[in-house]
mmCIF file of N, CA and C in Angstrom:
data_model
loop_
_atom_site.group_PDB
_atom_site.id
_atom_site.type_symbol
_atom_site.label_atom_id
_atom_site.label_comp_id
_atom_site.label_asym_id
_atom_site.label_seq_id
_atom_site.Cartn_x
_atom_site.Cartn_y
_atom_site.Cartn_z
ATOM 1 N N LYS A 1 4.257 5.192 -1.841
ATOM 2 C CA LYS A 1 4.786 6.333 -1.344
ATOM 3 C C LYS A 1 5.125 6.600 -0.117
ATOM 4 N N HIS A 2 6.249 7.026 0.073
ATOM 5 C CA HIS A 2 6.958 7.248 1.272
ATOM 6 C C HIS A 2 6.320 8.273 2.673
ATOM 7 N N THR A 3 6.352 7.931 3.774
ATOM 8 C CA THR A 3 5.549 9.038 4.350
ATOM 9 C C THR A 3 5.836 9.049 5.741
ATOM 10 N N THR A 4 7.539 8.526 5.904
ATOM 11 C CA THR A 4 8.195 8.152 7.405
ATOM 12 C C THR A 4 8.846 9.519 7.072
ATOM 13 N N VAL A 5 9.225 10.238 8.326
ATOM 14 C CA VAL A 5 9.680 11.913 8.591
ATOM 15 C C VAL A 5 11.366 11.687 7.586
ATOM 16 N N ILE A 6 12.042 11.074 7.673
ATOM 17 C CA ILE A 6 13.130 10.709 7.316
ATOM 18 C C ILE A 6 12.906 10.856 5.270
ATOM 19 N N HIS A 7 11.847 9.875 4.979
ATOM 20 C CA HIS A 7 11.592 10.162 3.797
ATOM 21 C C HIS A 7 11.002 11.438 3.077
ATOM 22 N N GLN A 8 10.263 12.693 3.970
ATOM 23 C CA GLN A 8 10.232 13.692 3.600
ATOM 24 C C GLN A 8 11.345 14.694 3.863
ATOM 25 N N ILE A 9 12.005 14.540 4.550
ATOM 26 C CA ILE A 9 13.007 15.430 4.119
ATOM 27 C C ILE A 9 14.502 15.234 3.261
ATOM 28 N N PHE A 10 14.117 13.555 2.972
ATOM 29 C CA PHE A 10 15.288 13.158 2.554
ATOM 30 C C PHE A 10 15.124 12.684 1.008
ATOM 31 N N GLY A 11 14.050 12.510 0.760
ATOM 32 C CA GLY A 11 13.824 11.225 -0.176
ATOM 33 C C GLY A 11 12.835 12.348 -1.366
ATOM 34 N N GLY A 12 13.574 11.498 -2.656
ATOM 35 C CA GLY A 12 13.234 12.101 -3.355
ATOM 36 C C GLY A 12 13.134 10.941 -4.523
ATOM 37 N N TYR A 13 13.118 11.106 -6.291
ATOM 38 C CA TYR A 13 12.558 10.352 -7.009
ATOM 39 C C TYR A 13 13.989 9.901 -7.789
ATOM 40 N N HIS A 14 14.285 9.708 -8.348
ATOM 41 C CA HIS A 14 15.307 9.386 -9.555
ATOM 42 C C HIS A 14 14.509 8.851 -11.608
ATOM 43 N N ARG A 15 15.136 9.771 -12.083
ATOM 44 C CA ARG A 15 14.186 8.548 -13.073
ATOM 45 C C ARG A 15 15.374 8.241 -13.925
ATOM 46 N N SER A 16 15.055 7.184 -14.306
ATOM 47 C CA SER A 16 15.578 6.449 -15.278
ATOM 48 C C SER A 16 15.286 6.407 -16.826
ATOM 49 N N GLU A 17 15.959 6.589 -17.533
ATOM 50 C CA GLU A 17 14.953 6.687 -18.775
ATOM 51 C C GLU A 17 16.208 6.109 -19.770
ATOM 52 N N VAL A 18 15.480 5.065 -20.425
ATOM 53 C CA VAL A 18 16.074 3.954 -21.880
ATOM 54 C C VAL A 18 15.331 4.417 -22.902
ATOM 55 N N ARG A 19 16.437 4.989 -24.360
ATOM 56 C CA ARG A 19 14.923 5.428 -25.615
ATOM 57 C C ARG A 19 15.823 4.732 -26.270
ATOM 58 N N CYS A 20 15.439 3.403 -26.860
ATOM 59 C CA CYS A 20 15.298 2.900 -27.711
ATOM 60 C C CYS A 20 15.949 2.991 -29.321
ATOM 61 N N LEU A 21 17.195 2.750 -29.904
ATOM 62 C CA LEU A 21 18.095 3.498 -30.898
ATOM 63 C C LEU A 21 17.372 3.200 -32.575
ATOM 64 N N GLU A 22 16.521 2.364 -32.268
ATOM 65 C CA GLU A 22 15.938 1.938 -33.512
ATOM 66 C C GLU A 22 14.696 2.571 -33.840
ATOM 67 N N CYS A 23 13.472 2.920 -32.911
ATOM 68 C CA CYS A 23 12.255 3.415 -32.950
ATOM 69 C C CYS A 23 12.581 4.331 -32.310
ATOM 70 N N HIS A 24 13.343 4.657 -30.981
ATOM 71 C CA HIS A 24 13.174 6.101 -30.194
ATOM 72 C C HIS A 24 12.157 6.075 -29.173
ATOM 73 N N CYS A 25 11.855 5.271 -29.448
ATOM 74 C CA CYS A 25 11.033 5.716 -28.135
ATOM 75 C C CYS A 25 10.775 5.162 -26.512
ATOM 76 N N THR A 26 10.665 5.363 -25.898
ATOM 77 C CA THR A 26 11.841 5.928 -24.237
ATOM 78 C C THR A 26 10.757 4.879 -23.335
ATOM 79 N N SER A 27 11.570 5.024 -22.197
ATOM 80 C CA SER A 27 10.725 3.549 -21.399
ATOM 81 C C SER A 27 11.429 4.351 -20.325
ATOM 82 N N ASN A 28 10.367 4.657 -18.957
ATOM 83 C CA ASN A 28 10.979 5.250 -17.494
ATOM 84 C C ASN A 28 10.763 4.748 -16.761
ATOM 85 N N THR A 29 11.503 4.778 -15.765
ATOM 86 C CA THR A 29 11.659 4.085 -14.498
ATOM 87 C C THR A 29 12.257 5.060 -12.984
ATOM 88 N N PHE A 30 10.761 5.386 -11.950
ATOM 89 C CA PHE A 30 10.840 5.969 -11.343
ATOM 90 C C PHE A 30 10.671 5.271 -9.988
ATOM 91 N N ASP A 31 12.008 6.177 -9.337
ATOM 92 C CA ASP A 31 13.068 5.774 -7.991
ATOM 93 C C ASP A 31 13.068 6.122 -7.005
ATOM 94 N N PRO A 32 13.023 5.860 -5.815
ATOM 95 C CA PRO A 32 13.599 6.752 -4.465
ATOM 96 C C PRO A 32 14.342 6.631 -4.602
ATOM 97 N N LEU A 33 14.953 8.009 -4.382
ATOM 98 C CA LEU A 33 16.240 8.352 -3.468
ATOM 99 C C LEU A 33 16.126 8.741 -2.275
ATOM 100 N N LEU A 34 17.326 8.685 -0.947
ATOM 101 C CA LEU A 34 17.249 9.279 -0.264
ATOM 102 C C LEU A 34 19.215 9.367 -0.296
ATOM 103 N N ASP A 35 19.595 9.447 -1.406
ATOM 104 C CA ASP A 35 20.676 10.079 -1.639
ATOM 105 C C ASP A 35 21.484 10.102 -2.832
ATOM 106 N N ILE A 36 22.182 10.298 -3.402
ATOM 107 C CA ILE A 36 22.554 10.550 -4.820
ATOM 108 C C ILE A 36 24.928 9.917 -4.138
ATOM 109 N N SER A 37 24.623 8.749 -5.068
ATOM 110 C CA SER A 37 26.000 8.000 -5.133
ATOM 111 C C SER A 37 26.767 9.018 -6.567
ATOM 112 N N LEU A 38 27.842 9.267 -6.234
ATOM 113 C CA LEU A 38 29.066 9.660 -7.518
ATOM 114 C C LEU A 38 29.928 9.243 -7.620
ATOM 115 N N ASP A 39 30.555 8.913 -8.960
ATOM 116 C CA ASP A 39 31.752 8.457 -9.162
ATOM 117 C C ASP A 39 32.530 9.883 -8.992
ATOM 118 N N ILE A 40 33.801 9.980 -8.738
ATOM 119 C CA ILE A 40 34.512 10.907 -8.786
ATOM 120 C C ILE A 40 35.923 11.076 -9.186
ATOM 121 N N LYS A 41 35.656 9.431 -9.655
ATOM 122 C CA LYS A 41 37.329 9.260 -10.333
ATOM 123 C C LYS A 41 37.153 10.284 -11.619
ATOM 124 N N GLY A 42 38.497 10.992 -12.040
ATOM 125 C CA GLY A 42 37.910 11.693 -13.634
ATOM 126 C C GLY A 42 37.521 13.190 -13.076
ATOM 127 N N CYS A 43 37.265 13.340 -11.808
ATOM 128 C CA CYS A 43 36.299 14.865 -11.975
ATOM 129 C C CYS A 43 37.502 15.798 -10.622
ATOM 130 N N SER A 44 36.984 17.039 -10.394
ATOM 131 C CA SER A 44 37.672 17.544 -9.773
ATOM 132 C C SER A 44 36.986 18.368 -9.197
ATOM 133 N N SER A 45 35.443 18.834 -9.138
ATOM 134 C CA SER A 45 34.545 19.393 -8.647
ATOM 135 C C SER A 45 32.897 18.507 -8.664
ATOM 136 N N LEU A 46 32.355 19.329 -7.127
ATOM 137 C CA LEU A 46 31.194 18.401 -7.429
ATOM 138 C C LEU A 46 29.856 18.172 -8.981
ATOM 139 N N THR A 47 30.681 19.196 -9.651
ATOM 140 C CA THR A 47 29.136 19.745 -10.500
ATOM 141 C C THR A 47 29.843 18.755 -11.785
ATOM 142 N N ARG A 48 31.313 18.740 -11.594
ATOM 143 C CA ARG A 48 31.565 17.785 -12.664
ATOM 144 C C ARG A 48 30.979 16.636 -12.938
ATOM 145 N N ALA A 49 30.702 16.310 -11.203
ATOM 146 C CA ALA A 49 30.603 14.643 -11.284
ATOM 147 C C ALA A 49 28.815 14.579 -11.389
ATOM 148 N N LEU A 50 28.235 15.545 -10.906
ATOM 149 C CA LEU A 50 26.749 15.313 -11.057
ATOM 150 C C LEU A 50 27.161 15.661 -12.831
ATOM 151 N N GLU A 51 27.618 16.484 -13.459
ATOM 152 C CA GLU A 51 27.424 16.149 -15.154
ATOM 153 C C GLU A 51 27.469 14.974 -15.954
ATOM 154 N N GLN A 52 28.367 14.212 -15.172
ATOM 155 C CA GLN A 52 28.840 12.910 -15.757
ATOM 156 C C GLN A 52 28.213 12.352 -15.004
ATOM 157 N N SER A 53 27.765 12.161 -14.515
ATOM 158 C CA SER A 53 26.097 10.915 -13.710
ATOM 159 C C SER A 53 25.002 11.255 -14.713
ATOM 160 N N ILE A 54 24.833 12.273 -15.212
ATOM 161 C CA ILE A 54 23.580 12.206 -16.136
ATOM 162 C C ILE A 54 23.036 12.347 -17.476
ATOM 163 N N LYS A 55 25.448 12.058 -18.073
ATOM 164 C CA LYS A 55 25.603 11.806 -19.627
ATOM 165 C C LYS A 55 25.095 9.844 -19.332
ATOM 166 N N PRO A 56 24.386 9.559 -20.436
ATOM 167 C CA PRO A 56 23.876 8.715 -21.306
ATOM 168 C C PRO A 56 25.118 7.664 -21.527
ATOM 169 N N ASP A 57 24.105 6.261 -21.159
ATOM 170 C CA ASP A 57 25.394 5.222 -21.577
ATOM 171 C C ASP A 57 24.375 4.525 -22.794
ATOM 172 N N VAL A 58 25.302 3.786 -23.335
ATOM 173 C CA VAL A 58 25.078 3.549 -24.346
ATOM 174 C C VAL A 58 24.976 2.115 -24.448
ATOM 175 N N LEU A 59 23.478 1.509 -24.870
ATOM 176 C CA LEU A 59 23.602 -0.358 -23.925
ATOM 177 C C LEU A 59 23.613 -0.577 -25.489
ATOM 178 N N ASP A 60 24.720 -2.409 -25.268
ATOM 179 C CA ASP A 60 24.561 -2.436 -26.606
ATOM 180 C C ASP A 60 25.420 -3.947 -26.614
ATOM 181 N N ASP A 61 25.806 -4.197 -27.436
ATOM 182 C CA ASP A 61 26.730 -6.063 -27.729
ATOM 183 C C ASP A 61 25.701 -6.671 -26.529
ATOM 184 N N GLU A 62 26.467 -6.896 -25.141
ATOM 185 C CA GLU A 62 25.726 -8.277 -24.364
ATOM 186 C C GLU A 62 25.070 -7.389 -23.569
ATOM 187 N N ASN A 63 24.372 -6.150 -23.684
ATOM 188 C CA ASN A 63 23.906 -4.871 -22.640
ATOM 189 C C ASN A 63 22.633 -4.447 -23.373
ATOM 190 N N ARG A 64 22.729 -5.350 -24.796
ATOM 191 C CA ARG A 64 21.635 -4.594 -25.607
ATOM 192 C C ARG A 64 20.080 -4.758 -25.045
ATOM 193 N N TYR A 65 19.219 -3.498 -25.482
ATOM 194 C CA TYR A 65 17.751 -3.356 -24.799
ATOM 195 C C TYR A 65 16.789 -4.216 -25.245
ATOM 196 N N ALA A 66 16.297 -4.631 -24.478
ATOM 197 C CA ALA A 66 14.982 -5.058 -25.130
ATOM 198 C C ALA A 66 13.947 -4.504 -24.389
ATOM 199 N N CYS A 67 13.992 -4.101 -25.985
ATOM 200 C CA CYS A 67 13.180 -3.188 -26.403
ATOM 201 C C CYS A 67 11.398 -3.477 -26.630
ATOM 202 N N PRO A 68 10.100 -2.579 -25.190
ATOM 203 C CA PRO A 68 8.919 -3.469 -25.599
ATOM 204 C C PRO A 68 8.821 -3.320 -26.929
ATOM 205 N N PHE A 69 9.151 -1.731 -27.838
ATOM 206 C CA PHE A 69 7.743 -1.280 -28.830
ATOM 207 C C PHE A 69 8.456 -2.031 -30.463
ATOM 208 N N CYS A 70 10.008 -2.305 -29.971
ATOM 209 C CA CYS A 70 10.507 -3.141 -31.557
ATOM 210 C C CYS A 70 10.134 -4.862 -31.436
ATOM 211 N N LYS A 71 9.767 -5.052 -30.129
ATOM 212 C CA LYS A 71 10.065 -6.665 -29.738
ATOM 213 C C LYS A 71 11.415 -7.394 -29.725
ATOM 214 N N LYS A 72 12.549 -6.640 -29.615
ATOM 215 C CA LYS A 72 14.024 -7.556 -30.249
ATOM 216 C C LYS A 72 15.340 -6.734 -28.607
ATOM 217 N N LEU A 73 15.788 -7.354 -29.582
ATOM 218 C CA LEU A 73 17.284 -6.348 -28.295
ATOM 219 C C LEU A 73 17.833 -5.920 -29.183
ATOM 220 N N THR A 74 18.082 -4.111 -28.838
ATOM 221 C CA THR A 74 18.181 -2.883 -29.772
ATOM 222 C C THR A 74 19.606 -2.416 -28.780
ATOM 223 N N LYS A 75 19.832 -2.148 -30.125
ATOM 224 C CA LYS A 75 20.966 -0.833 -29.261
ATOM 225 C C LYS A 75 20.217 0.141 -28.589
ATOM 226 N N ALA A 76 20.645 1.253 -27.668
ATOM 227 C CA ALA A 76 19.825 2.172 -26.691
ATOM 228 C C ALA A 76 20.804 3.204 -25.817
ATOM 229 N N GLN A 77 19.731 3.433 -25.751
ATOM 230 C CA GLN A 77 20.781 5.312 -24.357
ATOM 231 C C GLN A 77 19.611 5.014 -23.152
ATOM 232 N N LYS A 78 20.951 4.651 -21.781
ATOM 233 C CA LYS A 78 20.120 4.990 -21.052
ATOM 234 C C LYS A 78 20.939 6.084 -20.097
ATOM 235 N N ARG A 79 20.295 6.703 -19.412
ATOM 236 C CA ARG A 79 19.835 8.061 -18.243
ATOM 237 C C ARG A 79 19.405 8.621 -16.847
ATOM 238 N N PHE A 80 20.228 8.488 -16.445
ATOM 239 C CA PHE A 80 19.452 8.345 -14.740
ATOM 240 C C PHE A 80 19.690 10.210 -14.528
ATOM 241 N N THR A 81 18.609 10.514 -14.414
ATOM 242 C CA THR A 81 18.267 12.250 -13.819
ATOM 243 C C THR A 81 18.036 11.827 -12.440
ATOM 244 N N ILE A 82 17.683 13.149 -12.326
ATOM 245 C CA ILE A 82 17.245 13.098 -10.374
ATOM 246 C C ILE A 82 15.331 14.157 -10.933
ATOM 247 N N HIS A 83 14.652 13.176 -10.685
ATOM 248 C CA HIS A 83 13.054 13.625 -10.978
ATOM 249 C C HIS A 83 12.254 14.278 -10.471
ATOM 250 N N ARG A 84 12.486 13.982 -8.911
ATOM 251 C CA ARG A 84 11.288 14.849 -7.809
ATOM 252 C C ARG A 84 12.974 15.078 -6.926
ATOM 253 N N PRO A 85 13.211 16.257 -6.679
ATOM 254 C CA PRO A 85 14.456 16.533 -5.765
ATOM 255 C C PRO A 85 14.546 16.483 -4.173
ATOM 256 N N PRO A 86 15.051 16.203 -3.193
ATOM 257 C CA PRO A 86 14.198 16.281 -2.190
ATOM 258 C C PRO A 86 14.758 17.504 -1.142
ATOM 259 N N ASN A 87 14.347 17.565 -0.151
ATOM 260 C CA ASN A 87 14.262 18.912 0.649
ATOM 261 C C ASN A 87 15.852 19.243 0.867
ATOM 262 N N VAL A 88 16.133 18.248 1.165
ATOM 263 C CA VAL A 88 17.854 18.168 1.765
ATOM 264 C C VAL A 88 18.668 16.417 0.942
ATOM 265 N N LEU A 89 19.480 17.875 -0.047
ATOM 266 C CA LEU A 89 19.721 16.545 -0.584
ATOM 267 C C LEU A 89 20.884 16.385 -0.442
ATOM 268 N N THR A 90 21.145 14.783 -0.529
ATOM 269 C CA THR A 90 22.584 14.039 0.480
ATOM 270 C C THR A 90 23.062 13.549 -0.443
ATOM 271 N N ILE A 91 24.369 14.003 -0.836
ATOM 272 C CA ILE A 91 25.495 13.551 -1.648
ATOM 273 C C ILE A 91 26.885 12.440 -1.287
ATOM 274 N N GLN A 92 26.514 11.174 -2.065
ATOM 275 C CA GLN A 92 27.741 10.189 -0.820
ATOM 276 C C GLN A 92 28.730 10.673 -2.290
ATOM 277 N N LEU A 93 30.426 10.213 -2.042
ATOM 278 C CA LEU A 93 31.266 10.592 -3.133
ATOM 279 C C LEU A 93 31.807 9.286 -3.090
ATOM 280 N N LYS A 94 31.470 8.689 -4.063
ATOM 281 C CA LYS A 94 32.249 7.335 -4.256
ATOM 282 C C LYS A 94 33.682 7.787 -4.095
ATOM 283 N N ARG A 95 34.493 6.892 -3.425
ATOM 284 C CA ARG A 95 35.814 6.765 -3.005
ATOM 285 C C ARG A 95 36.812 5.613 -3.009
ATOM 286 N N PHE A 96 36.280 5.439 -3.215
ATOM 287 C CA PHE A 96 37.027 3.770 -3.787
ATOM 288 C C PHE A 96 37.014 3.170 -4.817
ATOM 289 N N ASP A 97 38.262 3.135 -5.576
ATOM 290 C CA ASP A 97 38.792 2.810 -7.212
ATOM 291 C C ASP A 97 38.819 1.211 -6.951
ATOM 292 N N TYR A 98 38.035 0.116 -7.363
ATOM 293 C CA TYR A 98 37.802 -1.367 -7.687
ATOM 294 C C TYR A 98 38.588 -2.096 -9.056
ATOM 295 N N ASN A 99 38.190 -1.000 -10.372
ATOM 296 C CA ASN A 99 38.274 -0.990 -11.523
ATOM 297 C C ASN A 99 39.602 -0.790 -11.703
ATOM 298 N N SER A 100 40.671 -0.487 -11.248
ATOM 299 C CA SER A 100 41.903 -0.152 -11.569
ATOM 300 C C SER A 100 43.140 -1.463 -11.134
ATOM 301 N N ILE A 101 44.150 -1.225 -11.093
ATOM 302 C CA ILE A 101 45.409 -2.159 -11.516
ATOM 303 C C ILE A 101 45.937 -1.657 -9.518
ATOM 304 N N PHE A 102 45.878 -0.261 -9.465
ATOM 305 C CA PHE A 102 45.807 0.341 -8.229
ATOM 306 C C PHE A 102 44.540 0.279 -6.862
ATOM 307 N N GLU A 103 44.081 -0.679 -6.684
ATOM 308 C CA GLU A 103 42.661 -0.360 -5.953
ATOM 309 C C GLU A 103 42.812 0.339 -4.689
ATOM 310 N N GLY A 104 41.845 1.337 -4.298
ATOM 311 C CA GLY A 104 41.741 1.731 -3.287
ATOM 312 C C GLY A 104 40.605 3.211 -2.992
ATOM 313 N N LYS A 105 41.597 3.643 -2.553
ATOM 314 C CA LYS A 105 41.103 5.167 -1.877
ATOM 315 C C LYS A 105 41.447 6.057 -2.678
ATOM 316 N N ILE A 106 40.532 7.324 -2.985
ATOM 317 C CA ILE A 106 40.996 7.694 -3.941
ATOM 318 C C ILE A 106 41.039 9.290 -3.345
ATOM 319 N N ASN A 107 41.938 9.793 -2.391
ATOM 320 C CA ASN A 107 42.697 10.516 -2.530
ATOM 321 C C ASN A 107 43.070 12.546 -2.813
ATOM 322 N N LYS A 108 41.750 12.466 -3.272
ATOM 323 C CA LYS A 108 41.767 14.084 -3.456
ATOM 324 C C LYS A 108 41.234 15.213 -3.293
ATOM 325 N N MET A 109 41.012 15.801 -3.229
ATOM 326 C CA MET A 109 40.259 17.120 -3.367
ATOM 327 C C MET A 109 38.986 17.201 -4.574
ATOM 328 N N ILE A 110 37.703 17.806 -4.242
ATOM 329 C CA ILE A 110 36.755 17.571 -4.374
ATOM 330 C C ILE A 110 36.332 19.410 -4.279
ATOM 331 N N GLU A 111 36.224 20.005 -5.643
ATOM 332 C CA GLU A 111 35.867 21.443 -5.117
ATOM 333 C C GLU A 111 33.903 21.044 -5.682
ATOM 334 N N TYR A 112 33.496 22.041 -4.764
ATOM 335 C CA TYR A 112 32.177 22.329 -4.508
ATOM 336 C C TYR A 112 31.834 23.741 -3.893
ATOM 337 N N LYS A 113 31.006 24.371 -4.279
ATOM 338 C CA LYS A 113 30.337 25.786 -4.318
ATOM 339 C C LYS A 113 29.393 25.674 -2.835
ATOM 340 N N ASP A 114 28.904 26.648 -2.079
ATOM 341 C CA ASP A 114 28.179 26.872 -1.270
ATOM 342 C C ASP A 114 26.627 26.792 -1.402
ATOM 343 N N HIS A 115 26.662 26.998 -3.308
ATOM 344 C CA HIS A 115 25.024 26.958 -3.339
ATOM 345 C C HIS A 115 25.027 25.962 -4.413
ATOM 346 N N LEU A 116 24.212 24.664 -4.571
ATOM 347 C CA LEU A 116 24.459 24.123 -5.291
ATOM 348 C C LEU A 116 22.661 24.400 -6.708
ATOM 349 N N ASN A 117 22.731 24.234 -7.638
ATOM 350 C CA ASN A 117 22.249 24.268 -8.036
ATOM 351 C C ASN A 117 21.340 23.230 -9.416
ATOM 352 N N ILE A 118 20.592 21.885 -8.608
ATOM 353 C CA ILE A 118 20.411 20.914 -9.127
ATOM 354 C C ILE A 118 19.737 20.902 -10.561
ATOM 355 N N ARG A 119 18.956 22.007 -10.808
ATOM 356 C CA ARG A 119 18.180 22.482 -12.042
ATOM 357 C C ARG A 119 18.998 21.386 -13.030
ATOM 358 N N PRO A 120 20.322 21.460 -13.470
ATOM 359 C CA PRO A 120 20.302 20.908 -14.750
ATOM 360 C C PRO A 120 20.600 19.706 -15.073
ATOM 361 N N TYR A 121 20.080 18.979 -13.645
ATOM 362 C CA TYR A 121 20.725 17.426 -13.306
ATOM 363 C C TYR A 121 18.749 16.805 -13.285
ATOM 364 N N MET A 122 18.238 17.965 -13.078
ATOM 365 C CA MET A 122 16.720 16.756 -13.533
ATOM 366 C C MET A 122 16.413 16.906 -14.805
ATOM 367 N N SER A 123 15.177 16.001 -14.361
ATOM 368 C CA SER A 123 14.674 15.424 -15.731
ATOM 369 C C SER A 123 13.622 16.249 -16.381
ATOM 370 N N ASP A 124 13.141 17.347 -16.057
ATOM 371 C CA ASP A 124 12.667 18.960 -16.373
ATOM 372 C C ASP A 124 14.063 19.865 -16.108
ATOM 373 N N THR A 125 14.552 20.391 -17.130
ATOM 374 C CA THR A 125 15.529 21.070 -16.827
ATOM 375 C C THR A 125 14.743 22.613 -16.814
ATOM 376 N N GLN A 126 13.204 22.907 -17.152
ATOM 377 C CA GLN A 126 13.238 24.438 -16.951
ATOM 378 C C GLN A 126 12.411 24.955 -16.045
#
């Protein structure tokens, strides 16, 4: 449990959910967060970057999941969500692209609204 003033203001929790695509069991890990880093490559708005950040990734081939229920390496889906939001949310935009031929800074406008509803990006969307 984090009890510093910084964690009380900016601290929250991420949820990493991995779902085995064979037995359909899920495994959850909860990690503290002080900010959220968003990939803005291919996104024109903050909400689009948040939508991209919660899309499930498929774990297969050399990244297969060691399912504790199946007791073998399986194909799985991994998804990150905000489990407990901080009182003040800090968002870092990843503005550098190191995976393309033209590595460097991403210089483009990112649209955002004055008010951000983070409920759709949380573990419990209700």
